[in-house]
Amino acid sequence: MKITHHLSDKLLMAYSAGTLPEAFNLVVATHISMCDECRARLAEFDAVGGALIEATETTTTMGSDALAATLARIKAGGPTERAVPAPRAGVLPQPLHDYVGGDVESVAWRSVGGGVKQAILRTSEHASARLLFIPGGAAVPDHGHRGTELTLVLQGAFADEHDRFGPGDIEIANEDLHHQPVAEPGVDCICLAATDAPLKFRAFLPRLAQPFLQI
Ligand code: ZN
Ligand code: ZN
């Protein structure tokens, strides 16, 4: 798998610090399970964060030598170890598989029109997560964003006006991005998407359906 679109430092740092809403945590954890590069970057943030906490605690009681000792330990590899999930054979990587309670065949898909299906995942209310099924060649209605939208490709690929995203790639969309994702012909595209604010649809019909689809 050649991943070309990765998590931002901001997202990795927030994930490491435990300040992301549950829906974003799920997307970050799933990408990390697929991506060696982001897993290594996360380990660095974990080490720095852990050391900062330790340094704050130890310097107040033991003086500045403790800070030097802690910083030396970060260089030596860091105190934090995260479990690395083993790769799975199915479509859903381990963190998502655990969440859904099975692979794609256990997903309760609901049609949203045009062959596109979605399944909303149960997360805390500050952000929402959904699985999207876009048939090869089909499009998601064009839309803008009020907050942040993370879209992680699990199978197939999609392209929008700006770029192409294949398996493992993550698109980070913000207020300044307006796009229409289209699945590549051939393989059906399955994505995990999380948003912390409702999307903005230009067309009347998706706007009408929006409250029912909870997008
Ligand atoms: Zn990555
Ligand atoms: Zn979007």
Coordinates of C-alpha atoms and ligand atoms in Angstrom, one line a residue:
M1 CA 0.0 0.0 0.0
K2 CA 1.5 3.3 -1.1
I3 CA 0.1 6.0 1.2
T4 CA 0.7 9.6 -0.1
H5 CA -1.7 11.6 2.1
H6 CA -1.0 11.6 5.8
L7 CA -2.2 13.0 9.1
S8 CA -1.1 16.6 10.0
D9 CA 1.2 17.3 12.9
K10 CA -1.7 19.1 14.6
L11 CA -3.9 16.0 14.4
L12 CA -1.2 13.6 15.6
M13 CA -0.3 16.0 18.5
A14 CA -4.0 16.3 19.6
Y15 CA -4.4 12.5 19.3
S16 CA -1.3 12.0 21.4
A17 CA -2.5 14.5 24.0
G18 CA -6.0 12.8 24.0
T19 CA -7.9 16.0 23.1
L20 CA -9.7 14.8 19.9
P21 CA -13.4 14.0 19.8
E22 CA -14.1 10.2 19.6
A23 CA -15.0 10.3 15.9
F24 CA -11.6 11.9 15.0
N25 CA -9.8 9.5 17.3
L26 CA -11.3 6.6 15.4
V27 CA -10.1 8.0 12.0
V28 CA -6.6 8.8 13.4
A29 CA -6.3 5.3 15.0
T30 CA -7.4 3.6 11.8
H31 CA -5.0 5.5 9.6
I32 CA -2.1 4.8 12.1
S33 CA -2.9 1.1 11.9
M34 CA -2.4 1.3 8.1
C35 CA 0.6 3.7 8.0
D36 CA 4.1 3.0 9.4
E37 CA 5.1 6.6 8.7
C38 CA 2.4 8.2 10.9
R39 CA 2.9 5.5 13.6
A40 CA 6.5 6.5 13.9
R41 CA 5.6 10.2 14.0
L42 CA 3.1 9.5 16.7
A43 CA 5.7 7.7 18.8
E44 CA 7.8 10.9 18.7
F45 CA 4.9 13.0 19.9
D46 CA 4.0 10.4 22.6
A47 CA 7.7 10.5 23.8
V48 CA 7.8 14.3 23.9
G49 CA 4.5 14.6 25.6
G50 CA 5.3 12.0 28.2
A51 CA 8.7 13.5 28.9
L52 CA 7.2 17.0 29.3
I53 CA 4.8 15.7 31.9
E54 CA 7.5 13.8 33.7
A55 CA 9.9 16.7 33.5
T56 CA 7.4 19.1 35.0
E57 CA 6.8 16.6 37.8
T58 CA 10.4 15.8 38.5
T59 CA 12.0 19.2 38.1
T60 CA 9.8 20.6 40.8
T61 CA 11.0 18.0 43.3
M62 CA 14.5 17.0 42.1
G63 CA 16.0 20.0 40.3
S64 CA 17.1 20.5 36.7
D65 CA 19.3 17.3 36.5
A66 CA 16.2 15.4 36.3
L67 CA 15.1 17.3 33.2
A68 CA 18.5 16.5 31.5
A69 CA 18.1 12.9 32.4
T70 CA 14.5 12.8 31.0
L71 CA 15.6 14.5 27.7
A72 CA 18.4 12.0 27.4
R73 CA 15.9 9.2 27.7
I74 CA 13.7 10.7 25.0
K75 CA 16.7 10.6 22.7
A76 CA 17.3 7.0 23.7
G77 CA 13.9 6.0 22.5
G78 CA 11.3 7.4 24.9
P79 CA 9.2 5.9 27.6
T80 CA 5.9 5.5 25.8
E81 CA 4.9 2.3 24.0
R82 CA 1.7 1.9 22.1
A83 CA 0.3 -1.4 21.0
V84 CA 0.6 -1.8 17.2
P85 CA -2.4 -3.6 15.9
A86 CA -1.7 -6.6 13.6
P87 CA -2.7 -6.1 10.0
R88 CA -6.1 -7.7 9.1
A89 CA -7.1 -9.6 6.0
G90 CA -10.5 -7.8 5.6
V91 CA -11.5 -4.3 4.5
L92 CA -11.8 -2.8 7.9
P93 CA -8.5 -2.3 9.8
Q94 CA -8.4 -3.5 13.5
P95 CA -9.5 -0.3 15.3
L96 CA -12.5 0.1 13.0
H97 CA -13.3 -3.7 13.0
D98 CA -13.4 -3.5 16.8
Y99 CA -15.7 -0.5 16.6
V100 CA -18.1 -2.0 14.1
G101 CA -18.0 -5.5 15.7
G102 CA -17.1 -7.2 12.4
D103 CA -16.0 -6.5 8.8
V104 CA -18.0 -4.8 6.0
E105 CA -20.6 -7.5 5.9
S106 CA -21.7 -6.6 9.5
V107 CA -22.1 -2.9 8.6
A108 CA -25.8 -1.7 8.7
W109 CA -25.7 0.3 5.4
R110 CA -28.5 2.8 4.6
S111 CA -29.0 4.1 1.1
V112 CA -28.5 7.9 0.6
G113 CA -29.3 7.9 -3.1
G114 CA -27.3 7.5 -6.3
G115 CA -26.1 4.1 -5.1
V116 CA -24.2 5.7 -2.3
K117 CA -24.7 4.1 1.1
Q118 CA -23.6 5.2 4.6
A119 CA -23.6 3.8 8.1
I120 CA -23.3 6.2 11.0
L121 CA -21.1 5.0 13.8
R122 CA -22.0 5.6 17.4
T123 CA -19.5 8.2 18.8
S124 CA -19.7 11.0 21.3
E125 CA -21.7 14.0 20.1
H126 CA -18.9 16.5 19.5
A127 CA -18.1 15.0 16.1
S128 CA -19.7 12.3 14.0
A129 CA -18.2 9.3 12.1
R130 CA -19.7 7.3 9.3
L131 CA -18.7 4.7 6.8
L132 CA -19.4 5.6 3.2
F133 CA -19.9 3.2 0.3
I134 CA -19.5 4.9 -3.1
P135 CA -20.0 2.6 -6.1
G136 CA -17.2 2.7 -8.7
G137 CA -17.8 5.8 -10.9
A138 CA -20.4 7.3 -8.6
A139 CA -20.2 10.8 -6.9
V140 CA -21.0 12.3 -3.5
P141 CA -23.0 15.5 -3.9
D142 CA -20.6 18.5 -4.0
H143 CA -20.3 20.3 -0.7
G144 CA -18.4 22.7 1.5
H145 CA -17.4 22.3 5.1
R146 CA -18.2 24.3 8.2
G147 CA -15.5 22.6 10.3
T148 CA -13.1 19.8 9.7
E149 CA -13.8 16.7 7.7
L150 CA -11.4 13.7 7.7
T151 CA -11.9 11.1 5.0
L152 CA -9.9 7.9 5.1
V153 CA -10.0 5.5 2.1
L154 CA -10.3 1.8 3.1
Q155 CA -10.9 0.3 -0.3
G156 CA -10.9 1.7 -3.9
A157 CA -10.1 5.3 -4.5
F158 CA -11.7 8.6 -5.1
A159 CA -10.7 11.9 -6.7
D160 CA -12.0 15.4 -6.3
E161 CA -11.1 18.7 -8.0
H162 CA -7.9 18.9 -5.9
D163 CA -6.3 15.4 -5.6
R164 CA -6.6 11.6 -5.8
F165 CA -6.9 9.4 -2.7
G166 CA -6.2 5.7 -2.6
P167 CA -6.2 3.0 0.1
G168 CA -4.8 4.4 3.4
D169 CA -4.9 8.0 2.2
I170 CA -6.5 10.6 4.3
E171 CA -8.1 13.9 3.0
I172 CA -8.3 16.7 5.5
A173 CA -10.9 19.2 4.4
N174 CA -11.6 22.6 6.1
E175 CA -13.8 25.6 5.7
D176 CA -11.9 26.8 2.6
L177 CA -12.4 23.5 0.6
H178 CA -15.4 22.9 -1.6
H179 CA -15.3 19.6 -3.4
Q180 CA -17.1 16.7 -5.1
P181 CA -15.6 13.3 -4.4
V182 CA -16.0 10.8 -7.2
A183 CA -15.1 7.1 -6.8
E184 CA -12.8 5.7 -9.5
P185 CA -14.5 3.4 -11.9
G186 CA -14.0 -0.3 -11.2
V187 CA -13.7 -1.0 -7.5
D188 CA -16.4 0.3 -5.1
C189 CA -14.9 2.9 -2.8
I190 CA -15.3 2.4 1.0
C191 CA -14.3 5.3 3.3
L192 CA -14.4 6.3 6.9
A193 CA -15.3 9.9 7.3
A194 CA -15.6 12.1 10.4
T195 CA -17.0 15.7 10.7
D196 CA -17.2 18.1 13.6
A197 CA -19.8 20.3 11.9
P198 CA -22.5 19.8 9.2
L199 CA -21.5 19.9 5.6
K200 CA -22.7 22.7 3.3
F201 CA -24.6 21.5 0.2
R202 CA -25.1 23.7 -2.7
A203 CA -27.8 21.7 -4.4
F204 CA -31.3 21.8 -3.1
L205 CA -32.0 18.1 -2.9
P206 CA -29.1 17.0 -0.7
R207 CA -29.9 20.1 1.5
L208 CA -33.5 18.9 1.8
A209 CA -32.3 15.4 2.8
Q210 CA -29.5 16.6 5.1
P211 CA -31.4 16.5 8.4
F212 CA -32.5 12.9 7.6
L213 CA -29.1 11.7 6.6
Q214 CA -27.4 13.5 9.6
I215 CA -24.5 14.6 7.3
Ligands
ZN1 ZN 0.3 8.3 7.4
ZN2 ZN -16.1 16.9 2.1

